[in-house]
Short mmCIF file of C-alpha atoms in Angstrom, two decimals:
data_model
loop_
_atom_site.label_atom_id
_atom_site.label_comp_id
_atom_site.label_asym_id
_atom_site.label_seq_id
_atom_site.Cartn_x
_atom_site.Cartn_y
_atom_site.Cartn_z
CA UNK A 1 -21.29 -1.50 7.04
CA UNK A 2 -23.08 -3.18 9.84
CA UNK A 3 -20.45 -3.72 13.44
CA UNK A 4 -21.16 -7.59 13.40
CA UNK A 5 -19.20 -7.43 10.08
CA UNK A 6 -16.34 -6.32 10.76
CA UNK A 7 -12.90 -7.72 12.33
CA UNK A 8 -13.86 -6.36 16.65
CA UNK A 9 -16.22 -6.26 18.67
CA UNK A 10 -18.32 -2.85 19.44
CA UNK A 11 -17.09 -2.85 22.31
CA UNK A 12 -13.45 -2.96 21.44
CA UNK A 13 -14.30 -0.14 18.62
CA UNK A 14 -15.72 1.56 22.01
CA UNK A 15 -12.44 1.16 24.03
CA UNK A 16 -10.08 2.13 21.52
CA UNK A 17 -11.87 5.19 20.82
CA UNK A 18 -12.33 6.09 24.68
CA UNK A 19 -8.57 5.77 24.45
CA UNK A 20 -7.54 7.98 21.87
CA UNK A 21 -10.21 10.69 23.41
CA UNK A 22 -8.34 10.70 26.79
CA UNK A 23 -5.13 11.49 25.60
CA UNK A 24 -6.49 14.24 23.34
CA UNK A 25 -8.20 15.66 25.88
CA UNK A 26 -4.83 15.69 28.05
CA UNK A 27 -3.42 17.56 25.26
CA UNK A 28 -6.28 19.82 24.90
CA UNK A 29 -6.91 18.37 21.11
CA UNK A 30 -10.39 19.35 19.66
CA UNK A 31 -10.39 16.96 16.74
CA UNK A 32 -7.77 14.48 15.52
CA UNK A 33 -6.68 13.76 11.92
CA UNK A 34 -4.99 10.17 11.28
CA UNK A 35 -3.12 9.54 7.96
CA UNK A 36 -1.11 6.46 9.89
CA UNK A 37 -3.31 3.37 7.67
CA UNK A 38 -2.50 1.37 11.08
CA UNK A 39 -4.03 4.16 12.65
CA UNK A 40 -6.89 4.14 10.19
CA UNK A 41 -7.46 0.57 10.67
CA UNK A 42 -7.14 0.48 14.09
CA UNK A 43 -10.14 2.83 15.13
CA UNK A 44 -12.06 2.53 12.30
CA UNK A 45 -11.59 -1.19 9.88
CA UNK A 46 -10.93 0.71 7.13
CA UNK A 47 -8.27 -1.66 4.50
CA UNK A 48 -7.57 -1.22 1.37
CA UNK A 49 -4.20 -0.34 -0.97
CA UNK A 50 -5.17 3.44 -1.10
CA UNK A 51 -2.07 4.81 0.93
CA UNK A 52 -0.46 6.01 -1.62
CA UNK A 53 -2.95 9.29 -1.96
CA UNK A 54 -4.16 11.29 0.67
CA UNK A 55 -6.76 9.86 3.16
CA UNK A 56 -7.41 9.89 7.14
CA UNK A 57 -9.89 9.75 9.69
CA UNK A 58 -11.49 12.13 11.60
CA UNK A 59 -12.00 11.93 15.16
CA UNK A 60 -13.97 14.28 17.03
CA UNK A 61 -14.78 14.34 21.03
CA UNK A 62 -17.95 13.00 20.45
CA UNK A 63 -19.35 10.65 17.83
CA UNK A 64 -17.90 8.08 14.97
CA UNK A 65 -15.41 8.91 13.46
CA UNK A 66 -15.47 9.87 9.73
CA UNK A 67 -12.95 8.33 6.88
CA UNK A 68 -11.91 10.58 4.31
CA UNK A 69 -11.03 10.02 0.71
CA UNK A 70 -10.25 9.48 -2.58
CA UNK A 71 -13.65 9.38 -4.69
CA UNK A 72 -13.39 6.04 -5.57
CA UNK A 73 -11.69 4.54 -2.38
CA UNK A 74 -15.38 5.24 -0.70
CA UNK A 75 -16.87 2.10 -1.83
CA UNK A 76 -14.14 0.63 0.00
CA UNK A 77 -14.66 2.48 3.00
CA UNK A 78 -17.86 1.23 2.80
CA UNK A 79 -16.70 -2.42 2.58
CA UNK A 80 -15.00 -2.27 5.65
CA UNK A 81 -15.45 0.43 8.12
CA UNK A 82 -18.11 -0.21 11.02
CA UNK A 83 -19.86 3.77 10.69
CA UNK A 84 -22.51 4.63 8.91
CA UNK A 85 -23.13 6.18 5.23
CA UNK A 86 -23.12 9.82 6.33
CA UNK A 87 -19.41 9.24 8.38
CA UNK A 88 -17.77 8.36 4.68
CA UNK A 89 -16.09 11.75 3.38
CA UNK A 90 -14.66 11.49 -0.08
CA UNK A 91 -12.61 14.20 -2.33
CA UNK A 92 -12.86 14.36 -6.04
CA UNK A 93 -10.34 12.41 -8.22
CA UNK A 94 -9.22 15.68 -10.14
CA UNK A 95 -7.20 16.49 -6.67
CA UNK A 96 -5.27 13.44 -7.49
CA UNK A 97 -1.75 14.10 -7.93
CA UNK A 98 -3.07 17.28 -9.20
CA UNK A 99 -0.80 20.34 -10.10
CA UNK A 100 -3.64 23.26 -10.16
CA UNK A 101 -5.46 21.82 -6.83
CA UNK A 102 -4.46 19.78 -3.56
CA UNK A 103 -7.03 16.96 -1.52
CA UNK A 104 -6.16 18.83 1.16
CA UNK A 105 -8.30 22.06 0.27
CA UNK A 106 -11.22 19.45 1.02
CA UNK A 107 -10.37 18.81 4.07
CA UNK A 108 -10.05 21.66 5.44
CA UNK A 109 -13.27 22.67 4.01
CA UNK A 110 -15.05 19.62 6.19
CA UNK A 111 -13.42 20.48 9.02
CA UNK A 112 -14.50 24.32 8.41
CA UNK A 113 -18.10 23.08 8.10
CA UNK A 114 -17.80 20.81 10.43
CA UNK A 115 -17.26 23.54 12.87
CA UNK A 116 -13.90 23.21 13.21
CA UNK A 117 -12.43 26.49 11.36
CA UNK A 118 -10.24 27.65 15.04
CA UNK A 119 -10.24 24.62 16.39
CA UNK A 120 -6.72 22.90 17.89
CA UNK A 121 -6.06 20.57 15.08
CA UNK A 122 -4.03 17.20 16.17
CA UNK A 123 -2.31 15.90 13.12
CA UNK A 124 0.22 13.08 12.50
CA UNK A 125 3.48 15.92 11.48
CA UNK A 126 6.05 12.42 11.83
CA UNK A 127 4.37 10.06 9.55
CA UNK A 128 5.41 8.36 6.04
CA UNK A 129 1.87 9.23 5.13
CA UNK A 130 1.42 13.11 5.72
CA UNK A 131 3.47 15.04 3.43
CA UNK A 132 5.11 18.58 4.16
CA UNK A 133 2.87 19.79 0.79
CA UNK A 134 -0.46 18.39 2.86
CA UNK A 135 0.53 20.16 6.02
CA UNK A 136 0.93 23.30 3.76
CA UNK A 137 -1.78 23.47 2.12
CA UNK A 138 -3.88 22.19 5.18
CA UNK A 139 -2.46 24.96 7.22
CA UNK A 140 -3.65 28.06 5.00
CA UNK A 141 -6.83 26.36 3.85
CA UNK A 142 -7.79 26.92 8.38
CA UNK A 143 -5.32 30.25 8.59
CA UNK A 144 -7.64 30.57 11.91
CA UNK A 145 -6.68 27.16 13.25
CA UNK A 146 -4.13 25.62 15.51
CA UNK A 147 -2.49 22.87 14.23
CA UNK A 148 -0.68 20.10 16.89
CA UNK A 149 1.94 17.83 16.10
CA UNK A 150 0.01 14.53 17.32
CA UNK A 151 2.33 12.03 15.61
CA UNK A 152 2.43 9.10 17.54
CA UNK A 153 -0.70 9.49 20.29
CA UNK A 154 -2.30 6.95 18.66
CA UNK A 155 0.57 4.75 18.32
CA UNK A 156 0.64 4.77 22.25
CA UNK A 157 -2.84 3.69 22.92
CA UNK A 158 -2.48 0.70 20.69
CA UNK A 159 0.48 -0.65 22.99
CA UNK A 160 -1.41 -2.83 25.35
CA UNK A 161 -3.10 -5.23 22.82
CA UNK A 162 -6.71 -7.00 23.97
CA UNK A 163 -7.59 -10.26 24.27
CA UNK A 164 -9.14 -10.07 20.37
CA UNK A 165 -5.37 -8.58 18.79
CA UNK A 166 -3.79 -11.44 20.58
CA UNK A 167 -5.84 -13.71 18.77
CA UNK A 168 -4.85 -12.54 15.70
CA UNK A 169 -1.51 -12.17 16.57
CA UNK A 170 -1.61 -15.66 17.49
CA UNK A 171 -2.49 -16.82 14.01
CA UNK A 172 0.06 -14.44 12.48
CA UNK A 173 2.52 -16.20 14.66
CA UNK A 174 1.59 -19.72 13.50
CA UNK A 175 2.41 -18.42 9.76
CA UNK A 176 5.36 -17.55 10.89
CA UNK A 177 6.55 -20.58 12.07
CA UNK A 178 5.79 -22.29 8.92
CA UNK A 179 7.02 -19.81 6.63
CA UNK A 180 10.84 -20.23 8.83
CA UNK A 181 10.17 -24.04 9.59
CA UNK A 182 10.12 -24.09 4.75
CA UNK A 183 13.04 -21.79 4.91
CA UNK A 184 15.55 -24.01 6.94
CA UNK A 185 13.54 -27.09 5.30
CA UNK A 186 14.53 -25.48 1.62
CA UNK A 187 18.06 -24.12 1.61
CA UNK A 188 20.18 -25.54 0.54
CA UNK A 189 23.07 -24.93 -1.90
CA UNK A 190 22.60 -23.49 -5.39
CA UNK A 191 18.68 -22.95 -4.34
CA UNK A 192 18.33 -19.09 -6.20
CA UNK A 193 17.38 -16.96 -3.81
CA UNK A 194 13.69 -15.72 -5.86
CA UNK A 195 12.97 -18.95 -6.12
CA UNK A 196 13.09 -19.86 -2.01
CA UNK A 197 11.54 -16.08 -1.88
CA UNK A 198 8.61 -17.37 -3.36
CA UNK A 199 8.02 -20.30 -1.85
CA UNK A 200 8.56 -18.17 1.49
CA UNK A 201 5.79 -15.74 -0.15
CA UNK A 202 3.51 -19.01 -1.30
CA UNK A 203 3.81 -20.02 2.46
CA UNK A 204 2.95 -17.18 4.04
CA UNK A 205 -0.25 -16.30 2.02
CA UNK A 206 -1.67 -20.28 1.70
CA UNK A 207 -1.36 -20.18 5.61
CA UNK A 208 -2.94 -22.73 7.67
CA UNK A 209 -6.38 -23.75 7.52
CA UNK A 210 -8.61 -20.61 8.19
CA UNK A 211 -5.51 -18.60 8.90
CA UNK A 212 -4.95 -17.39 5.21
CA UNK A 213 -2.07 -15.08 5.13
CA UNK A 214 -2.34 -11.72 4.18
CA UNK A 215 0.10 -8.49 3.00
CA UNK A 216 3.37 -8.54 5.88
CA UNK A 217 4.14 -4.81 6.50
CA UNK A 218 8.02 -5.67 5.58
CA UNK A 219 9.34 -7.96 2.39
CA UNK A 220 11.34 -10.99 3.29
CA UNK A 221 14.78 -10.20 4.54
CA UNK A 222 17.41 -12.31 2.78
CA UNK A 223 20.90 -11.67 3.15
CA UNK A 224 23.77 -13.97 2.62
CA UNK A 225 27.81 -13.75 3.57
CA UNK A 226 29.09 -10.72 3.57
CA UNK A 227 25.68 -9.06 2.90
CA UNK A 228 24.27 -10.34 6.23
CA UNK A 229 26.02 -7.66 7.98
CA UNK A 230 23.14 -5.11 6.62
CA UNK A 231 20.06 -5.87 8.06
CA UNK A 232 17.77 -4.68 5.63
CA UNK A 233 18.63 -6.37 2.17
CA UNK A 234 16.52 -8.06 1.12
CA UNK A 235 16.97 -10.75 -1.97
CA UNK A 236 18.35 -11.30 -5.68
CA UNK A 237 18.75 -13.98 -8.13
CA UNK A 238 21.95 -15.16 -6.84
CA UNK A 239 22.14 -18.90 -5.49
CA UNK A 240 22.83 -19.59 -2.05
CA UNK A 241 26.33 -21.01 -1.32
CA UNK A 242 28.19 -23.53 0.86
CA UNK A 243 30.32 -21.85 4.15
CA UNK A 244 27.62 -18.94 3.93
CA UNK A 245 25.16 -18.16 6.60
CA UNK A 246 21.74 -16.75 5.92
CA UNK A 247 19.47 -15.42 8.02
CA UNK A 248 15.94 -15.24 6.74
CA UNK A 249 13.40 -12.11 8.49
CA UNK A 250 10.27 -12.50 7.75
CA UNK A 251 6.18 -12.34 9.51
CA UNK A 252 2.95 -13.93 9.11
CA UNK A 253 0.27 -10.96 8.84
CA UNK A 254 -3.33 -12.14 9.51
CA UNK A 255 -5.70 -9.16 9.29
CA UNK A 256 -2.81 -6.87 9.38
CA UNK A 257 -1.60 -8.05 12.61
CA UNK A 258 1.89 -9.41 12.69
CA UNK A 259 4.36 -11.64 14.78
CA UNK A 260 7.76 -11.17 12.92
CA UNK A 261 10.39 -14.27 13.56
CA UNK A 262 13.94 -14.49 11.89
CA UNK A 263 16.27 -17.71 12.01
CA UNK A 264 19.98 -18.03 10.42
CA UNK A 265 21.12 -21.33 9.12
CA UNK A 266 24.36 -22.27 7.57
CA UNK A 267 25.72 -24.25 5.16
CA UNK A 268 28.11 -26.24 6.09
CA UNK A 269 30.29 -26.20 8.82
CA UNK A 270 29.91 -22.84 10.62
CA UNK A 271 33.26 -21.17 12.35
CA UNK A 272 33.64 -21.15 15.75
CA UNK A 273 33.01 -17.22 16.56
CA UNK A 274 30.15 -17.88 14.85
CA UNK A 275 28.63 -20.76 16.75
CA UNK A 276 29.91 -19.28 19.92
CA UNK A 277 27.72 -15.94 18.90
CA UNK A 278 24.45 -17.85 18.33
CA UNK A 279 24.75 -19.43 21.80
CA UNK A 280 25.38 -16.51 23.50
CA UNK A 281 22.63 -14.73 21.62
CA UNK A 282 20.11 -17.78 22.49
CA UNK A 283 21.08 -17.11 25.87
CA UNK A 284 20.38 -13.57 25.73
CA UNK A 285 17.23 -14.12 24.21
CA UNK A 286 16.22 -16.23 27.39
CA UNK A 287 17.75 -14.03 29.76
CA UNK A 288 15.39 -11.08 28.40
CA UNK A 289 12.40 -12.87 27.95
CA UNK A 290 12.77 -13.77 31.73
CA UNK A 291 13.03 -10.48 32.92
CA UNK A 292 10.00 -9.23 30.54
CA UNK A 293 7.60 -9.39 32.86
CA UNK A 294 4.98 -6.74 33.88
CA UNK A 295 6.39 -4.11 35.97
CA UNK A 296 9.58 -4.24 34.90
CA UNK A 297 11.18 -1.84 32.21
CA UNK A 298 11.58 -2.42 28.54
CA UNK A 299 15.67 -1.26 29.45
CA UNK A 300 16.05 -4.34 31.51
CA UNK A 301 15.45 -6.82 28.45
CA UNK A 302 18.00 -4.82 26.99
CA UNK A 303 20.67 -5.42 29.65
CA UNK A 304 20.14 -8.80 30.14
CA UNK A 305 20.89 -9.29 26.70
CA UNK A 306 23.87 -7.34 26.68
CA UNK A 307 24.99 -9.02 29.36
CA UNK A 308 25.11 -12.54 27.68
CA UNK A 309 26.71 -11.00 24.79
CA UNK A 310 29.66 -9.47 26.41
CA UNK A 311 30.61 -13.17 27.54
CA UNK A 312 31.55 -13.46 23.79
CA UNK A 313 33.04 -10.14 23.19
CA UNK A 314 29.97 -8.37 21.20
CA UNK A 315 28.81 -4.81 21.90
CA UNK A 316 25.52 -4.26 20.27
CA UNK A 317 25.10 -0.52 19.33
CA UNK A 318 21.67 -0.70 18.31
CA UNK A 319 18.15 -1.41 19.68
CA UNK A 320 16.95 -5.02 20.47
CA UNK A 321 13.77 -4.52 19.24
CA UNK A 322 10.35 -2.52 19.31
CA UNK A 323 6.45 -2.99 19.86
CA UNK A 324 4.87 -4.59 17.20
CA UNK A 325 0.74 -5.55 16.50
CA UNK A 326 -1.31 -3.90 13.50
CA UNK A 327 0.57 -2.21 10.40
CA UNK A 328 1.05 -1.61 6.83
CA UNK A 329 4.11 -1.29 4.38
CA UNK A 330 6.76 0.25 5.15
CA UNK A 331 6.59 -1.00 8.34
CA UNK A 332 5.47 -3.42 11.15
CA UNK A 333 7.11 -1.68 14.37
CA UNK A 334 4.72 0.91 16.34
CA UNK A 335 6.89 3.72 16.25
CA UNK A 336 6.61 3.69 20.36
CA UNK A 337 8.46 1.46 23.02
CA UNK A 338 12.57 0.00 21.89
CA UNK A 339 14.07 -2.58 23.56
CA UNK A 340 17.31 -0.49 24.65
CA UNK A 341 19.00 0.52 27.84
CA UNK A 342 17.71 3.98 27.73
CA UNK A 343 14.34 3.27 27.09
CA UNK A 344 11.99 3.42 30.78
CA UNK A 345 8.93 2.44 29.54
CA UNK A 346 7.17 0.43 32.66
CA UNK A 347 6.38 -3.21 31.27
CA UNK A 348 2.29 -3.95 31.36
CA UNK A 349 0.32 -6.83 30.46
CA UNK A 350 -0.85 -7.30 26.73
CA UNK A 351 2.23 -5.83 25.43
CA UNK A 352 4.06 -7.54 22.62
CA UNK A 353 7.54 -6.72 20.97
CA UNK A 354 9.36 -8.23 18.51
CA UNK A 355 12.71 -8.66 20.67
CA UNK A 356 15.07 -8.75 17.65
CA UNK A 357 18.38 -8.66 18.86
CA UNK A 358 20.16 -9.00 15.17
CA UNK A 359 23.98 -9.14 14.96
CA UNK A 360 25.42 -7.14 12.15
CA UNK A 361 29.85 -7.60 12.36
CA UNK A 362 31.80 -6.32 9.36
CA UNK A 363 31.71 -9.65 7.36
CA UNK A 364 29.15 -11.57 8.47
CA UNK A 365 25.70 -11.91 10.07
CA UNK A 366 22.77 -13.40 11.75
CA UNK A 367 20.08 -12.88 13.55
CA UNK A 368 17.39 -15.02 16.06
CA UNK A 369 14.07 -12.98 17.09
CA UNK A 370 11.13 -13.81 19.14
CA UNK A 371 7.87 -11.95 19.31
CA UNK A 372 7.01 -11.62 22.64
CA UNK A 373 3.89 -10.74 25.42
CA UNK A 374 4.15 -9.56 28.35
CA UNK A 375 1.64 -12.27 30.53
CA UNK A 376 0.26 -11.12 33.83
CA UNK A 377 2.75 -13.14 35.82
CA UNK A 378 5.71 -14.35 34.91
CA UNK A 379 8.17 -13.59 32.17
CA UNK A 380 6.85 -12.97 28.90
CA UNK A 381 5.43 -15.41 26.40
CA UNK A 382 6.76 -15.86 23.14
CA UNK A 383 4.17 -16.34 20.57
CA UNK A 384 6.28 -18.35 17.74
CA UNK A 385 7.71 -21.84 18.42
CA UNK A 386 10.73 -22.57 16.45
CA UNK A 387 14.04 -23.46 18.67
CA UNK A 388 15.93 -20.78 19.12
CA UNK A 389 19.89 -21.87 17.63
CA UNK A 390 21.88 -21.44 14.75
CA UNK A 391 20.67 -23.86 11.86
CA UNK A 392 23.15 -25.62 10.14
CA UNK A 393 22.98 -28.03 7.08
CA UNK A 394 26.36 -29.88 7.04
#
């Protein structure tokens, strides 16, 4: 597939591959092997649904990479990576899900032809996407190999995001306000839950114009009451009820970049502990993005929240959120920098992070997120515009 037809510039191609070759080369990594589809996507354009069998990209020190695959996945390889013919690897479909053989035993014969038979192997060992059977079989198929856990050195090179991710971020985050702006527009007591699900879903796809919406990385969060105090459940057929808050999670994914944004509303007339949480979370929220700026540390958006949420007697125990850009189910974080008061990492420019400061108490929830960037002066820049505040229909 020609460069001018896919999603980045050759040159960007150029500089995310220069990146990934520096830090193998500090590690002393021949070749690389990415089963992250992020990953994938990232260095190469390849998108499609095939995650669910074994696939990856090959990365050498010097020329394209190649994407490896299932048989009939290589027409869509094809469809959207920028190399050529002869950089599109496939496997045969009997390997799939396959008892008697593995995809695996493929690979490793490539590499072995490829010259690569005692080479130091990076692979991706902390991954949804590589299996312990994959590594296995992987392993005695190049008995005269050395194979590196090289989980999350790709992950780290997409952290600082160019000017051509934040454009697509930037449309992602203009879904995002419209799919929360039809949430606090819709609910409203006895609405069933699937039904303002799919409106949510509707919104988020239609888009806006030439920002259609595509796949988010993470199903619409959804929890009511009591339930809000999990942060991951999602929704049901029940309808949503007066004195209830609800906070509803949820991204806009344009060309599998995202820019999550969650808002809580109530129904009717909210308690005071509650009301007196949202404002000191809004107020953490500001505190942090103000002291997001380049050269600081991601722990210092921590503690500024904390700070503003000790006022009102909350102790968060858990993270306050995590880089986010380009990803596919199960997940839209990075798996790199959190936003907690342990975590060093030196702020730079082009950074974003969903700063996600949820709070999760033992009967009740809510939760008020920005995605943010870190700007080359000044505190950071969130990318959604929805006011930050509890919403409540009286």
């Amino acid at each position: 597939m020609p460069i001018e037809n896919v999603h980045f510039s050759e040159l960007e191609y150029s500089r995310r591959i220069a990146l990934v070759r520096a830090a193998m080369a500090q590690r002393e990594i021949d070749i690389l092997f990415i089963t992250n589809p992020s990953n994938q996507f990232w260095l190469t354009g390849y998108d499609g649904w095939s995650f669910y069998t074994h696939q990856g990209v090959i990365l050498p020190m010097e020329g394209a990479p190649y994407w490896w695959g299932r048989f009939m996945d290589a027409n869509g390889a094809r469809r959207t990576v920028w190399m050529e013919e002869e950089n599109i690897l496939h496997y045969n479909d009997a390997m799939v899900q396959s008892d008697i053989m593995h995809p695996m035993e493929d690979l490793a014969s490539h590499l072995r032809i490829m010259g690569y038979g005692k080479a130091r192997i990076g692979v991706e060992m902390e991954t949804y996407f590589y299996t312990a059977k994959a590594h296995a079989v992987l392993y005695e198929g190049l008995p005269e190999a050395t194979l590196l856990d090289a989980s999350v050195l790709v992950n780290w090179q997409r952290l600082i995001k160019s000017d051509e991710e934040l454009r697509f971020m930037r449309r992602a985050a203009r879904i995002s306000e419209l799919v929360i702006e039809r949430a606090m527009e819709l609910a409203e007591p006895g609405l069933r839950k699937h039904d303002l699900v799919g409106e949510l879903y509707r919104t988020a796809v239609q888009g806006e114009e030439d920002s259609w919406g595509d796949y988010p990385a993470i199903v619409p969060m959804l929890p009511s009451g009591p339930d809000a105090s999990a942060p991951h459940l999602t929704w049901n057929g029940e309808a949503l009820k007066a004195g209830e808050a609800t906070f509803v999670e949820q991204s806009g994914c344009y060309r599998r970049y995202h820019a999550p944004l969650c808002r809580t509303v109530f129904l009717g007339k909210p308690p005071q502990h509650m009301i007196d949480a949202s404002e000191a979370l809004t107020e953490g929220l500001n505190a942090g993005i103000e002291v997001a700026r380049a050269g600081n540390r991601a722990c210092d958006i921590a503690r500024a929240l904390n700070v503003e949420l000790a006022k009102v007697g909350i102790e968060r125990p858990n993270r306050a959120g995590y880089a986010v850009g380009c990803s596919y189910p199960p997940d839209w974080g990075e798996h790199t920098v959190s936003i907690r008061d342990t975590d060093e990492t030196i702020l730079e420019p082009g950074m974003t992070f969903h700063f996600m400061p949820g709070l999760w108490m033992d009967h009740w929830g809510m939760e008020t997120t920005e995605t943010i960037v870190i700007t080359e002066n000044g505190p950071a820049a969130p990318l959604c515009n929805v006011e930050r505040k509890l919403f409540i229909k009286d």
